[in-house]
PDB file of C-alpha atoms and ligand atoms in Angstrom:
ATOM      1  CA  MET A  23     -23.800   4.164   5.590  1.00 95.00           C
ATOM      2  CA  ARG A  24     -20.258   3.537   5.164  1.00 97.00           C
ATOM      3  CA  ARG A  25     -17.851   6.198   6.653  1.00 98.00           C
ATOM      4  CA  ILE A  26     -14.857   6.517   3.948  1.00 98.00           C
ATOM      5  CA  LEU A  27     -11.536   8.160   4.090  1.00 98.00           C
ATOM      6  CA  ILE A  28     -10.017   8.597   0.650  1.00 98.00           C
ATOM      7  CA  THR A  29      -6.597  10.153   0.442  1.00 98.00           C
ATOM      8  CA  GLY A  30      -5.683  11.358  -3.141  1.00 98.00           C
ATOM      9  CA  ALA A  31      -9.234  11.830  -3.477  1.00 98.00           C
ATOM     10  CA  THR A  32      -8.731  14.387  -6.499  1.00 98.00           C
ATOM     11  CA  SER A  33      -7.353  11.434  -8.305  1.00 98.00           C
ATOM     12  CA  ALA A  34      -9.374  10.505 -11.561  1.00 98.00           C
ATOM     13  CA  ILE A  35      -9.890   6.999 -10.653  1.00 98.00           C
ATOM     14  CA  ALA A  36     -11.067   7.711  -7.137  1.00 98.00           C
ATOM     15  CA  GLN A  37     -13.464  10.194  -7.909  1.00 98.00           C
ATOM     16  CA  GLU A  38     -15.272   7.777 -10.009  1.00 98.00           C
ATOM     17  CA  ALA A  39     -15.255   5.151  -7.446  1.00 98.00           C
ATOM     18  CA  ALA A  40     -16.450   7.675  -5.096  1.00 98.00           C
ATOM     19  CA  LYS A  41     -19.337   8.489  -7.075  1.00 98.00           C
ATOM     20  CA  HIS A  42     -20.710   5.105  -6.750  1.00 98.00           C
ATOM     21  CA  PHE A  43     -20.193   5.540  -2.856  1.00 98.00           C
ATOM     22  CA  ALA A  44     -22.037   8.775  -2.826  1.00 98.00           C
ATOM     23  CA  ALA A  45     -24.914   7.055  -4.577  1.00 98.00           C
ATOM     24  CA  ASP A  46     -25.170   4.671  -1.752  1.00 98.00           C
ATOM     25  CA  GLY A  47     -25.435   7.616   0.377  1.00 98.00           C
ATOM     26  CA  ASP A  48     -21.960   7.225   2.349  1.00 98.00           C
ATOM     27  CA  ALA A  49     -20.001   9.888   4.399  1.00 98.00           C
ATOM     28  CA  PHE A  50     -16.753  10.970   3.333  1.00 98.00           C
ATOM     29  CA  PHE A  51     -13.602  12.470   4.821  1.00 98.00           C
ATOM     30  CA  LEU A  52     -11.524  13.535   1.681  1.00 98.00           C
ATOM     31  CA  VAL A  53      -7.752  14.334   1.518  1.00 98.00           C
ATOM     32  CA  GLY A  54      -5.834  16.040  -1.072  1.00 98.00           C
ATOM     33  CA  ARG A  55      -3.153  18.820  -1.657  1.00 98.00           C
ATOM     34  CA  ASP A  56      -5.311  21.082  -3.563  1.00 98.00           C
ATOM     35  CA  PRO A  57      -8.085  22.918  -2.040  1.00 98.00           C
ATOM     36  CA  ASP A  58     -10.029  24.118  -5.095  1.00 98.00           C
ATOM     37  CA  LYS A  59     -10.004  20.482  -6.683  1.00 98.00           C
ATOM     38  CA  LEU A  60     -11.131  18.937  -3.145  1.00 98.00           C
ATOM     39  CA  ALA A  61     -13.873  21.411  -2.982  1.00 98.00           C
ATOM     40  CA  ALA A  62     -15.122  20.603  -6.390  1.00 98.00           C
ATOM     41  CA  VAL A  63     -14.720  16.889  -5.459  1.00 98.00           C
ATOM     42  CA  ALA A  64     -16.809  17.401  -2.249  1.00 98.00           C
ATOM     43  CA  ASP A  65     -19.638  19.407  -3.871  1.00 98.00           C
ATOM     44  CA  ASP A  66     -19.945  16.770  -6.750  1.00 98.00           C
ATOM     45  CA  LEU A  67     -20.186  14.018  -4.087  1.00 98.00           C
ATOM     46  CA  ARG A  68     -23.020  16.030  -2.079  1.00 98.00           C
ATOM     47  CA  ALA A  69     -24.926  16.377  -5.337  1.00 98.00           C
ATOM     48  CA  ARG A  70     -24.539  12.654  -5.978  1.00 98.00           C
ATOM     49  CA  GLY A  71     -26.123  11.991  -2.577  1.00 98.00           C
ATOM     50  CA  ALA A  72     -23.294  11.725  -0.063  1.00 98.00           C
ATOM     51  CA  ASN A  73     -24.728  11.923   3.688  1.00 96.00           C
ATOM     52  CA  GLU A  74     -21.772  14.087   4.805  1.00 96.00           C
ATOM     53  CA  VAL A  75     -18.656  15.218   3.172  1.00 98.00           C
ATOM     54  CA  ALA A  76     -15.483  16.701   5.032  1.00 98.00           C
ATOM     55  CA  SER A  77     -12.330  17.317   3.717  1.00 97.00           C
ATOM     56  CA  ALA A  78      -8.436  18.197   4.553  1.00 98.00           C
ATOM     57  CA  VAL A  79      -5.530  19.801   2.579  1.00 98.00           C
ATOM     58  CA  VAL A  80      -2.627  17.832   3.217  1.00 98.00           C
ATOM     59  CA  ASP A  81       0.552  17.158   1.396  1.00 98.00           C
ATOM     60  CA  LEU A  82       0.895  13.372   1.268  1.00 98.00           C
ATOM     61  CA  LEU A  83       4.605  13.543   1.341  1.00 98.00           C
ATOM     62  CA  ASP A  84       4.055  14.381   4.781  1.00 97.00           C
ATOM     63  CA  LEU A  85       4.759  11.149   6.612  1.00 97.00           C
ATOM     64  CA  PRO A  86       3.746  11.991  10.390  1.00 96.00           C
ATOM     65  CA  ARG A  87       0.621  13.820   8.848  1.00 97.00           C
ATOM     66  CA  CYS A  88      -0.209  10.684   7.053  1.00 95.00           C
ATOM     67  CA  SER A  89      -0.080   8.644  10.252  1.00 93.00           C
ATOM     68  CA  GLN A  90      -2.478  11.173  11.659  1.00 97.00           C
ATOM     69  CA  LEU A  91      -5.221  11.238   9.109  1.00 98.00           C
ATOM     70  CA  ILE A  92      -6.903   7.844  10.445  1.00 97.00           C
ATOM     71  CA  ASP A  93      -7.620   9.779  13.796  1.00 97.00           C
ATOM     72  CA  ASP A  94      -8.715  12.955  12.036  1.00 98.00           C
ATOM     73  CA  ALA A  95     -11.268  10.863   9.773  1.00 98.00           C
ATOM     74  CA  VAL A  96     -12.646   9.035  12.597  1.00 97.00           C
ATOM     75  CA  GLU A  97     -13.044  12.291  14.596  1.00 97.00           C
ATOM     76  CA  GLN A  98     -14.747  14.025  11.480  1.00 97.00           C
ATOM     77  CA  LEU A  99     -17.005  11.397  10.829  1.00 97.00           C
ATOM     78  CA  GLY A 100     -17.571   9.836  13.870  1.00 97.00           C
ATOM     79  CA  GLY A 101     -15.872   6.491  13.260  1.00 97.00           C
ATOM     80  CA  LEU A 102     -14.350   5.054  10.023  1.00 97.00           C
ATOM     81  CA  ASP A 103     -15.264   1.634   7.974  1.00 95.00           C
ATOM     82  CA  THR A 104     -13.356   2.211   4.975  1.00 98.00           C
ATOM     83  CA  LEU A 105     -10.060   3.455   3.443  1.00 98.00           C
ATOM     84  CA  LEU A 106      -9.319   3.967   0.124  1.00 98.00           C
ATOM     85  CA  VAL A 107      -5.612   5.282  -0.616  1.00 98.00           C
ATOM     86  CA  ALA A 108      -5.395   6.584  -4.285  1.00 98.00           C
ATOM     87  CA  GLN A 109      -2.311   9.049  -4.245  1.00 98.00           C
ATOM     88  CA  GLY A 110       0.273   8.657  -6.607  1.00 98.00           C
ATOM     89  CA  THR A 111       2.781   9.732  -9.314  1.00 98.00           C
ATOM     90  CA  LEU A 112       4.389   8.568 -12.016  1.00 97.00           C
ATOM     91  CA  PRO A 113       8.090   9.672 -12.115  1.00 96.00           C
ATOM     92  CA  ASP A 114      10.508  10.128 -15.028  1.00 96.00           C
ATOM     93  CA  GLN A 115      12.594   6.914 -14.776  1.00 96.00           C
ATOM     94  CA  ALA A 116      15.667   8.655 -16.485  1.00 96.00           C
ATOM     95  CA  GLU A 117      15.472  11.714 -14.211  1.00 96.00           C
ATOM     96  CA  CYS A 118      15.021   9.382 -11.235  1.00 96.00           C
ATOM     97  CA  GLU A 119      18.210   7.316 -12.128  1.00 96.00           C
ATOM     98  CA  VAL A 120      20.421  10.497 -11.942  1.00 97.00           C
ATOM     99  CA  ASP A 121      18.570  12.145  -8.554  1.00 97.00           C
ATOM    100  CA  PRO A 122      18.463  10.112  -5.638  1.00 97.00           C
ATOM    101  CA  ALA A 123      16.552  12.652  -3.693  1.00 98.00           C
ATOM    102  CA  LEU A 124      13.812  12.832  -6.481  1.00 98.00           C
ATOM    103  CA  SER A 125      13.774   8.798  -6.488  1.00 98.00           C
ATOM    104  CA  LEU A 126      13.282   8.953  -2.714  1.00 98.00           C
ATOM    105  CA  ARG A 127      10.406  11.198  -2.922  1.00 98.00           C
ATOM    106  CA  GLU A 128       8.476   9.324  -5.408  1.00 98.00           C
ATOM    107  CA  PHE A 129       9.177   6.272  -3.320  1.00 98.00           C
ATOM    108  CA  SER A 130       7.851   8.348  -0.467  1.00 98.00           C
ATOM    109  CA  LEU A 131       4.603   9.479  -2.104  1.00 98.00           C
ATOM    110  CA  ASN A 132       3.699   6.082  -3.803  1.00 98.00           C
ATOM    111  CA  ALA A 133       4.862   3.613  -0.919  1.00 98.00           C
ATOM    112  CA  MET A 134       5.814   5.171   2.388  1.00 98.00           C
ATOM    113  CA  GLY A 135       2.571   7.447   2.678  1.00 98.00           C
ATOM    114  CA  PRO A 136       0.229   4.403   1.709  1.00 98.00           C
ATOM    115  CA  ILE A 137       1.916   2.233   4.307  1.00 98.00           C
ATOM    116  CA  ALA A 138       2.068   5.076   6.911  1.00 98.00           C
ATOM    117  CA  LEU A 139      -1.881   5.049   6.414  1.00 98.00           C
ATOM    118  CA  LEU A 140      -2.277   1.642   6.582  1.00 98.00           C
ATOM    119  CA  ILE A 141      -0.338   0.798   9.705  1.00 97.00           C
ATOM    120  CA  ARG A 142      -2.697   3.238  11.851  1.00 97.00           C
ATOM    121  CA  ALA A 143      -5.668   1.994   9.923  1.00 97.00           C
ATOM    122  CA  ALA A 144      -5.102  -1.511  10.454  1.00 97.00           C
ATOM    123  CA  ALA A 145      -4.799  -0.897  14.248  1.00 96.00           C
ATOM    124  CA  HIS A 146      -7.857   1.039  14.335  1.00 96.00           C
ATOM    125  CA  PHE A 147     -10.032  -1.565  11.969  1.00 97.00           C
ATOM    126  CA  GLU A 148      -8.644  -4.553  13.848  1.00 96.00           C
ATOM    127  CA  THR A 149      -9.928  -3.102  17.259  1.00 95.00           C
ATOM    128  CA  GLN A 150     -12.977  -2.636  15.735  1.00 95.00           C
ATOM    129  CA  GLY A 151     -13.179  -6.035  14.114  1.00 95.00           C
ATOM    130  CA  SER A 152     -14.438  -4.733  10.807  1.00 96.00           C
ATOM    131  CA  GLY A 153     -13.748  -2.445   7.969  1.00 96.00           C
ATOM    132  CA  CYS A 154     -12.148  -2.261   4.183  1.00 98.00           C
ATOM    133  CA  LEU A 155      -8.616  -1.292   3.472  1.00 98.00           C
ATOM    134  CA  ALA A 156      -8.101  -0.447  -0.257  1.00 98.00           C
ATOM    135  CA  VAL A 157      -5.090   0.515  -2.002  1.00 98.00           C
ATOM    136  CA  ILE A 158      -4.727   1.358  -5.891  1.00 98.00           C
ATOM    137  CA  THR A 159      -1.340   0.009  -6.568  1.00 98.00           C
ATOM    138  CA  SER A 160      -0.296  -0.819 -10.112  1.00 98.00           C
ATOM    139  CA  MET A 161       0.327  -3.749 -12.563  1.00 97.00           C
ATOM    140  CA  ALA A 162       3.759  -1.978 -12.714  1.00 97.00           C
ATOM    141  CA  GLY A 163       4.374  -3.767  -9.197  1.00 97.00           C
ATOM    142  CA  VAL A 164       4.189  -7.042 -10.887  1.00 97.00           C
ATOM    143  CA  ARG A 165       7.861  -7.013 -12.180  1.00 96.00           C
ATOM    144  CA  GLY A 166      10.695  -4.711 -12.374  1.00 95.00           C
ATOM    145  CA  ARG A 167      10.767  -2.889 -15.764  1.00 94.00           C
ATOM    146  CA  ARG A 168      13.587  -0.775 -16.894  1.00 94.00           C
ATOM    147  CA  SER A 169      11.352   1.741 -18.011  1.00 93.00           C
ATOM    148  CA  ASN A 170       9.705   2.335 -14.596  1.00 95.00           C
ATOM    149  CA  TYR A 171      11.183   0.802 -11.944  1.00 96.00           C
ATOM    150  CA  VAL A 172      11.346   3.340  -9.348  1.00 97.00           C
ATOM    151  CA  TYR A 173       7.424   3.489  -9.513  1.00 98.00           C
ATOM    152  CA  GLY A 174       7.121   0.029  -9.932  1.00 98.00           C
ATOM    153  CA  ALA A 175       9.109  -1.101  -6.929  1.00 98.00           C
ATOM    154  CA  ALA A 176       7.235   1.403  -4.739  1.00 98.00           C
ATOM    155  CA  LYS A 177       3.742  -0.253  -5.850  1.00 98.00           C
ATOM    156  CA  ALA A 178       5.298  -3.598  -5.423  1.00 98.00           C
ATOM    157  CA  ALA A 179       6.414  -2.805  -1.731  1.00 98.00           C
ATOM    158  CA  VAL A 180       2.723  -1.734  -0.899  1.00 98.00           C
ATOM    159  CA  SER A 181       1.346  -4.994  -2.943  1.00 98.00           C
ATOM    160  CA  THR A 182       3.731  -7.008  -0.639  1.00 98.00           C
ATOM    161  CA  PHE A 183       2.598  -5.211   2.496  1.00 98.00           C
ATOM    162  CA  LEU A 184      -0.897  -5.568   1.681  1.00 98.00           C
ATOM    163  CA  GLU A 185      -0.528  -9.451   1.331  1.00 98.00           C
ATOM    164  CA  GLY A 186       0.952  -9.613   4.790  1.00 97.00           C
ATOM    165  CA  LEU A 187      -1.710  -7.298   6.199  1.00 98.00           C
ATOM    166  CA  ARG A 188      -4.334  -9.290   4.446  1.00 98.00           C
ATOM    167  CA  SER A 189      -3.361 -12.535   6.221  1.00 96.00           C
ATOM    168  CA  ARG A 190      -3.193 -10.871   9.750  1.00 96.00           C
ATOM    169  CA  MET A 191      -6.391  -8.875   9.082  1.00 95.00           C
ATOM    170  CA  GLY A 192      -8.521 -12.070   7.952  1.00 90.00           C
ATOM    171  CA  ASP A 193      -8.895 -12.958  11.489  1.00 88.00           C
ATOM    172  CA  ALA A 194     -10.317  -9.610  12.445  1.00 93.00           C
ATOM    173  CA  GLY A 195     -12.900  -9.670   9.848  1.00 94.00           C
ATOM    174  CA  VAL A 196     -11.043  -6.621   7.728  1.00 97.00           C
ATOM    175  CA  SER A 197     -10.935  -6.935   4.230  1.00 98.00           C
ATOM    176  CA  VAL A 198      -7.777  -5.869   2.333  1.00 98.00           C
ATOM    177  CA  VAL A 199      -8.056  -4.909  -1.363  1.00 98.00           C
ATOM    178  CA  ASP A 200      -5.237  -4.721  -3.614  1.00 98.00           C
ATOM    179  CA  ILE A 201      -6.254  -2.816  -6.909  1.00 98.00           C
ATOM    180  CA  ARG A 202      -3.966  -3.166  -9.693  1.00 98.00           C
ATOM    181  CA  PRO A 203      -5.146  -1.093 -12.776  1.00 98.00           C
ATOM    182  CA  GLY A 204      -3.469  -1.251 -16.171  1.00 97.00           C
ATOM    183  CA  PHE A 205      -3.003   1.734 -18.076  1.00 96.00           C
ATOM    184  CA  VAL A 206      -5.686   4.403 -17.448  1.00 97.00           C
ATOM    185  CA  ASP A 207      -6.435   7.729 -19.049  1.00 96.00           C
ATOM    186  CA  THR A 208      -6.067   9.923 -16.231  1.00 97.00           C
ATOM    187  CA  PRO A 209      -3.782  13.353 -15.512  1.00 96.00           C
ATOM    188  CA  MET A 210      -1.152  11.123 -14.414  1.00 95.00           C
ATOM    189  CA  THR A 211      -0.770   9.575 -17.953  1.00 95.00           C
ATOM    190  CA  ALA A 212      -1.679  12.484 -19.899  1.00 93.00           C
ATOM    191  CA  HIS A 213       1.606  12.755 -21.308  1.00 92.00           C
ATOM    192  CA  LEU A 214       1.969   9.235 -22.957  1.00 90.00           C
ATOM    193  CA  PRO A 215       0.566   8.455 -26.060  1.00 88.00           C
ATOM    194  CA  LYS A 216      -2.701   6.847 -25.745  1.00 85.00           C
ATOM    195  CA  LYS A 217      -2.723   2.899 -26.879  1.00 79.00           C
ATOM    196  CA  THR A 218      -5.475   0.669 -27.416  1.00 85.00           C
ATOM    197  CA  LEU A 219      -4.942  -0.843 -23.863  1.00 92.00           C
ATOM    198  CA  PHE A 220      -5.884   2.318 -22.133  1.00 95.00           C
ATOM    199  CA  ALA A 221      -9.053   2.214 -20.109  1.00 96.00           C
ATOM    200  CA  THR A 222     -11.141   5.175 -18.754  1.00 97.00           C
ATOM    201  CA  ALA A 223     -11.179   6.191 -15.111  1.00 98.00           C
ATOM    202  CA  ALA A 224     -14.863   5.661 -15.160  1.00 98.00           C
ATOM    203  CA  LEU A 225     -14.480   2.125 -15.703  1.00 98.00           C
ATOM    204  CA  VAL A 226     -11.650   1.294 -13.493  1.00 98.00           C
ATOM    205  CA  GLY A 227     -13.226   3.748 -10.551  1.00 98.00           C
ATOM    206  CA  GLU A 228     -16.512   1.103 -10.991  1.00 98.00           C
ATOM    207  CA  ARG A 229     -14.247  -1.957 -10.444  1.00 98.00           C
ATOM    208  CA  VAL A 230     -12.582  -0.224  -7.270  1.00 98.00           C
ATOM    209  CA  TYR A 231     -16.143   0.214  -6.008  1.00 98.00           C
ATOM    210  CA  GLN A 232     -17.173  -3.516  -6.790  1.00 98.00           C
ATOM    211  CA  ALA A 233     -14.153  -4.652  -5.509  1.00 98.00           C
ATOM    212  CA  MET A 234     -14.321  -2.947  -2.028  1.00 98.00           C
ATOM    213  CA  VAL A 235     -17.834  -3.559  -1.644  1.00 98.00           C
ATOM    214  CA  ALA A 236     -17.341  -7.399  -2.259  1.00 97.00           C
ATOM    215  CA  GLY A 237     -13.900  -7.349  -0.165  1.00 97.00           C
ATOM    216  CA  ASP A 238     -11.926  -8.740  -3.034  1.00 98.00           C
ATOM    217  CA  ALA A 239      -8.206  -9.737  -2.400  1.00 98.00           C
ATOM    218  CA  VAL A 240      -6.187  -8.713  -5.568  1.00 98.00           C
ATOM    219  CA  VAL A 241      -8.114  -7.214  -8.418  1.00 98.00           C
ATOM    220  CA  TYR A 242      -6.527  -6.499 -11.737  1.00 98.00           C
ATOM    221  CA  THR A 243      -8.552  -4.005 -13.747  1.00 97.00           C
ATOM    222  CA  PRO A 244      -9.672  -3.891 -16.849  1.00 97.00           C
ATOM    223  CA  TRP A 245      -9.938  -8.062 -16.319  1.00 97.00           C
ATOM    224  CA  PHE A 246      -7.397  -8.990 -18.807  1.00 96.00           C
ATOM    225  CA  TRP A 247      -4.155  -7.456 -16.902  1.00 97.00           C
ATOM    226  CA  ARG A 248      -4.554 -10.290 -14.607  1.00 97.00           C
ATOM    227  CA  TRP A 249      -3.640 -12.732 -17.751  1.00 97.00           C
ATOM    228  CA  ILE A 250      -1.135 -10.222 -18.901  1.00 96.00           C
ATOM    229  CA  ALA A 251       0.410  -9.984 -15.333  1.00 96.00           C
ATOM    230  CA  LEU A 252       0.390 -14.221 -15.428  1.00 97.00           C
ATOM    231  CA  VAL A 253       2.507 -13.947 -18.777  1.00 96.00           C
ATOM    232  CA  ILE A 254       4.842 -11.387 -17.447  1.00 95.00           C
ATOM    233  CA  GLN A 255       5.492 -13.459 -14.403  1.00 95.00           C
ATOM    234  CA  LEU A 256       6.276 -16.761 -16.572  1.00 96.00           C
ATOM    235  CA  ILE A 257       9.114 -14.798 -18.740  1.00 95.00           C
ATOM    236  CA  PRO A 258      12.642 -16.033 -17.585  1.00 94.00           C
ATOM    237  CA  ARG A 259      14.533 -13.240 -15.798  1.00 93.00           C
ATOM    238  CA  SER A 260      17.428 -13.588 -18.424  1.00 93.00           C
ATOM    239  CA  ILE A 261      14.891 -12.808 -21.307  1.00 94.00           C
ATOM    240  CA  PHE A 262      12.766 -10.080 -19.408  1.00 91.00           C
ATOM    241  CA  ALA A 263      16.081  -8.275 -18.645  1.00 91.00           C
ATOM    242  CA  LYS A 264      16.780  -7.731 -22.368  1.00 89.00           C
ATOM    243  CA  LEU A 265      13.244  -6.611 -23.061  1.00 87.00           C
ATOM    244  CA  SER A 266      13.039  -2.799 -23.479  1.00 75.00           C
ATOM    245  CA  ILE A 267       9.527  -2.372 -22.009  1.00 80.00           C
TER     246      ILE A 267
HETATM  247  N1  NAP B  10      -3.406   6.171 -14.633  1.00 68.81           N
HETATM  248  C1  NAP B  10      -2.810   4.828 -14.705  1.00 68.81           C
HETATM  249  O1  NAP B  10      -2.431   4.472 -15.712  1.00 68.81           O
HETATM  250  C2  NAP B  10      -2.901   4.283 -13.294  1.00 68.81           C
HETATM  251  C3  NAP B  10      -2.323   2.664 -13.632  1.00 68.81           C
HETATM  252  C4  NAP B  10      -2.073   2.061 -12.314  1.00 68.81           C
HETATM  253  C5  NAP B  10      -2.266   2.660 -11.119  1.00 68.81           C
HETATM  254  N2  NAP B  10      -2.566   3.781 -10.850  1.00 68.81           N
HETATM  255  C6  NAP B  10      -2.664   4.563  -9.861  1.00 68.81           C
HETATM  256  O2  NAP B  10      -3.753   4.950  -9.401  1.00 68.81           O
HETATM  257  C7  NAP B  10      -3.772   6.012  -8.381  1.00 68.81           C
HETATM  258  C8  NAP B  10      -4.840   6.894  -8.918  1.00 68.81           C
HETATM  259  O3  NAP B  10      -4.043   7.762  -9.978  1.00 68.81           O
HETATM  260  P1  NAP B  10      -5.215   8.459 -11.357  1.00 68.81           P
HETATM  261  O4  NAP B  10      -4.402   7.665 -12.448  1.00 68.81           O
HETATM  262  O5  NAP B  10      -6.242   8.681 -10.790  1.00 68.81           O
HETATM  263  O6  NAP B  10      -3.867   9.861 -11.522  1.00 68.81           O
HETATM  264  P2  NAP B  10      -4.257  11.395 -10.827  1.00 68.81           P
HETATM  265  O7  NAP B  10      -5.533  11.774 -11.399  1.00 68.81           O
HETATM  266  O8  NAP B  10      -2.997  12.174 -11.535  1.00 68.81           O
HETATM  267  O9  NAP B  10      -4.535  11.063  -9.436  1.00 68.81           O
HETATM  268  C9  NAP B  10      -3.279  11.316  -8.521  1.00 68.81           C
HETATM  269  C10 NAP B  10      -3.547  11.888  -7.208  1.00 68.81           C
HETATM  270  O10 NAP B  10      -2.459  11.875  -6.365  1.00 68.81           O
HETATM  271  C11 NAP B  10      -2.568  13.255  -5.827  1.00 68.81           C
HETATM  272  N3  NAP B  10      -1.145  13.400  -5.296  1.00 68.81           N
HETATM  273  C12 NAP B  10      -0.098  13.539  -5.861  1.00 68.81           C
HETATM  274  N4  NAP B  10       1.002  13.784  -5.248  1.00 68.81           N
HETATM  275  C13 NAP B  10       0.427  14.277  -4.193  1.00 68.81           C
HETATM  276  C14 NAP B  10       0.846  14.915  -2.765  1.00 68.81           C
HETATM  277  N5  NAP B  10       2.421  15.375  -2.599  1.00 68.81           N
HETATM  278  N6  NAP B  10       0.200  15.022  -1.934  1.00 68.81           N
HETATM  279  C15 NAP B  10      -1.110  14.946  -1.978  1.00 68.81           C
HETATM  280  N7  NAP B  10      -1.869  14.272  -2.997  1.00 68.81           N
HETATM  281  C16 NAP B  10      -0.958  14.082  -3.956  1.00 68.81           C
HETATM  282  C17 NAP B  10      -2.817  14.000  -6.898  1.00 68.81           C
HETATM  283  O11 NAP B  10      -3.403  15.337  -6.467  1.00 68.81           O
HETATM  284  P3  NAP B  10      -3.357  16.627  -7.478  1.00 68.81           P
HETATM  285  O12 NAP B  10      -5.025  16.197  -7.812  1.00 68.81           O
HETATM  286  O13 NAP B  10      -3.455  17.556  -6.335  1.00 68.81           O
HETATM  287  O14 NAP B  10      -2.358  16.650  -8.292  1.00 68.81           O
HETATM  288  C18 NAP B  10      -4.113  13.219  -7.376  1.00 68.81           C
HETATM  289  O15 NAP B  10      -5.158  12.920  -6.527  1.00 68.81           O
HETATM  290  C19 NAP B  10      -2.366   6.403  -8.230  1.00 68.81           C
HETATM  291  O16 NAP B  10      -2.204   5.557  -7.029  1.00 68.81           O
HETATM  292  C20 NAP B  10      -1.538   5.690  -9.504  1.00 68.81           C
HETATM  293  O17 NAP B  10      -0.377   5.377  -9.229  1.00 68.81           O
HETATM  294  C21 NAP B  10      -2.772   4.776 -12.300  1.00 68.81           C
END
């Protein structure tokens, strides 16, 4: 039985991943900001076979509180094997450009909260000598695009942090999983027109589960985003700067 902390547990993608862990009979400490949504997720996971489900209502913009959550999970579950960081918001880039406070708040939610969680979790898992640390980052972190570089910069910061952490954690037997979805049809993207490249939360959530169980390093999902990422990385800077994406 795994003991799993999920932050942003009401996320559509995280819920789909959690269904698979619940079917394995795992135990959960769920963290989210909306008590009603959190209770519904907890009930669903219990019905699907979860061994135990505890939860906490937390605004994940509260960075000191993020750091404490690892200790809370250890206390609630009697230990901790697995962390899935899933909170995120997709800000309006144009609004961010004229509102520094908004930009920094978005950066905090998408990067600083996850990093605060990872620092404390890494210390715990390193001492333990086992575990899985996973974060849902994004394809948006692959390069800075004019249409969403505040969000993209936050995701890139987390991916870079994870790469260094993976190198450190390899010696301790801890897996560090960076999941980079492309477009996914979830509440976060509800306002966007749905193009052909959109995947379902169920498909991406299942891939999150598989990657965490396997201890994969970097996962693009669906699979074709790996090749799109490669092409995007190869475009010369002078040409990339002229693209309106
Ligand atoms: N959808 C995509 O196309 C896509 C693509 C690449 C990466 N991602 C990443 O995937 C992850 C999951 O997103 P999703 O697509 O599943 O969207 P979602 O369903 O909207 O999930 C976002 C989650 O973040 C939580 N959250 C936002 N602000 C918070 C705060 N201040 N305190 C606590 N929780 C907060 C939301 O809580 P509430 O339920 O209370 O709103 C929700 O649980 C995110 O990190 C996102 O950046 C998504």
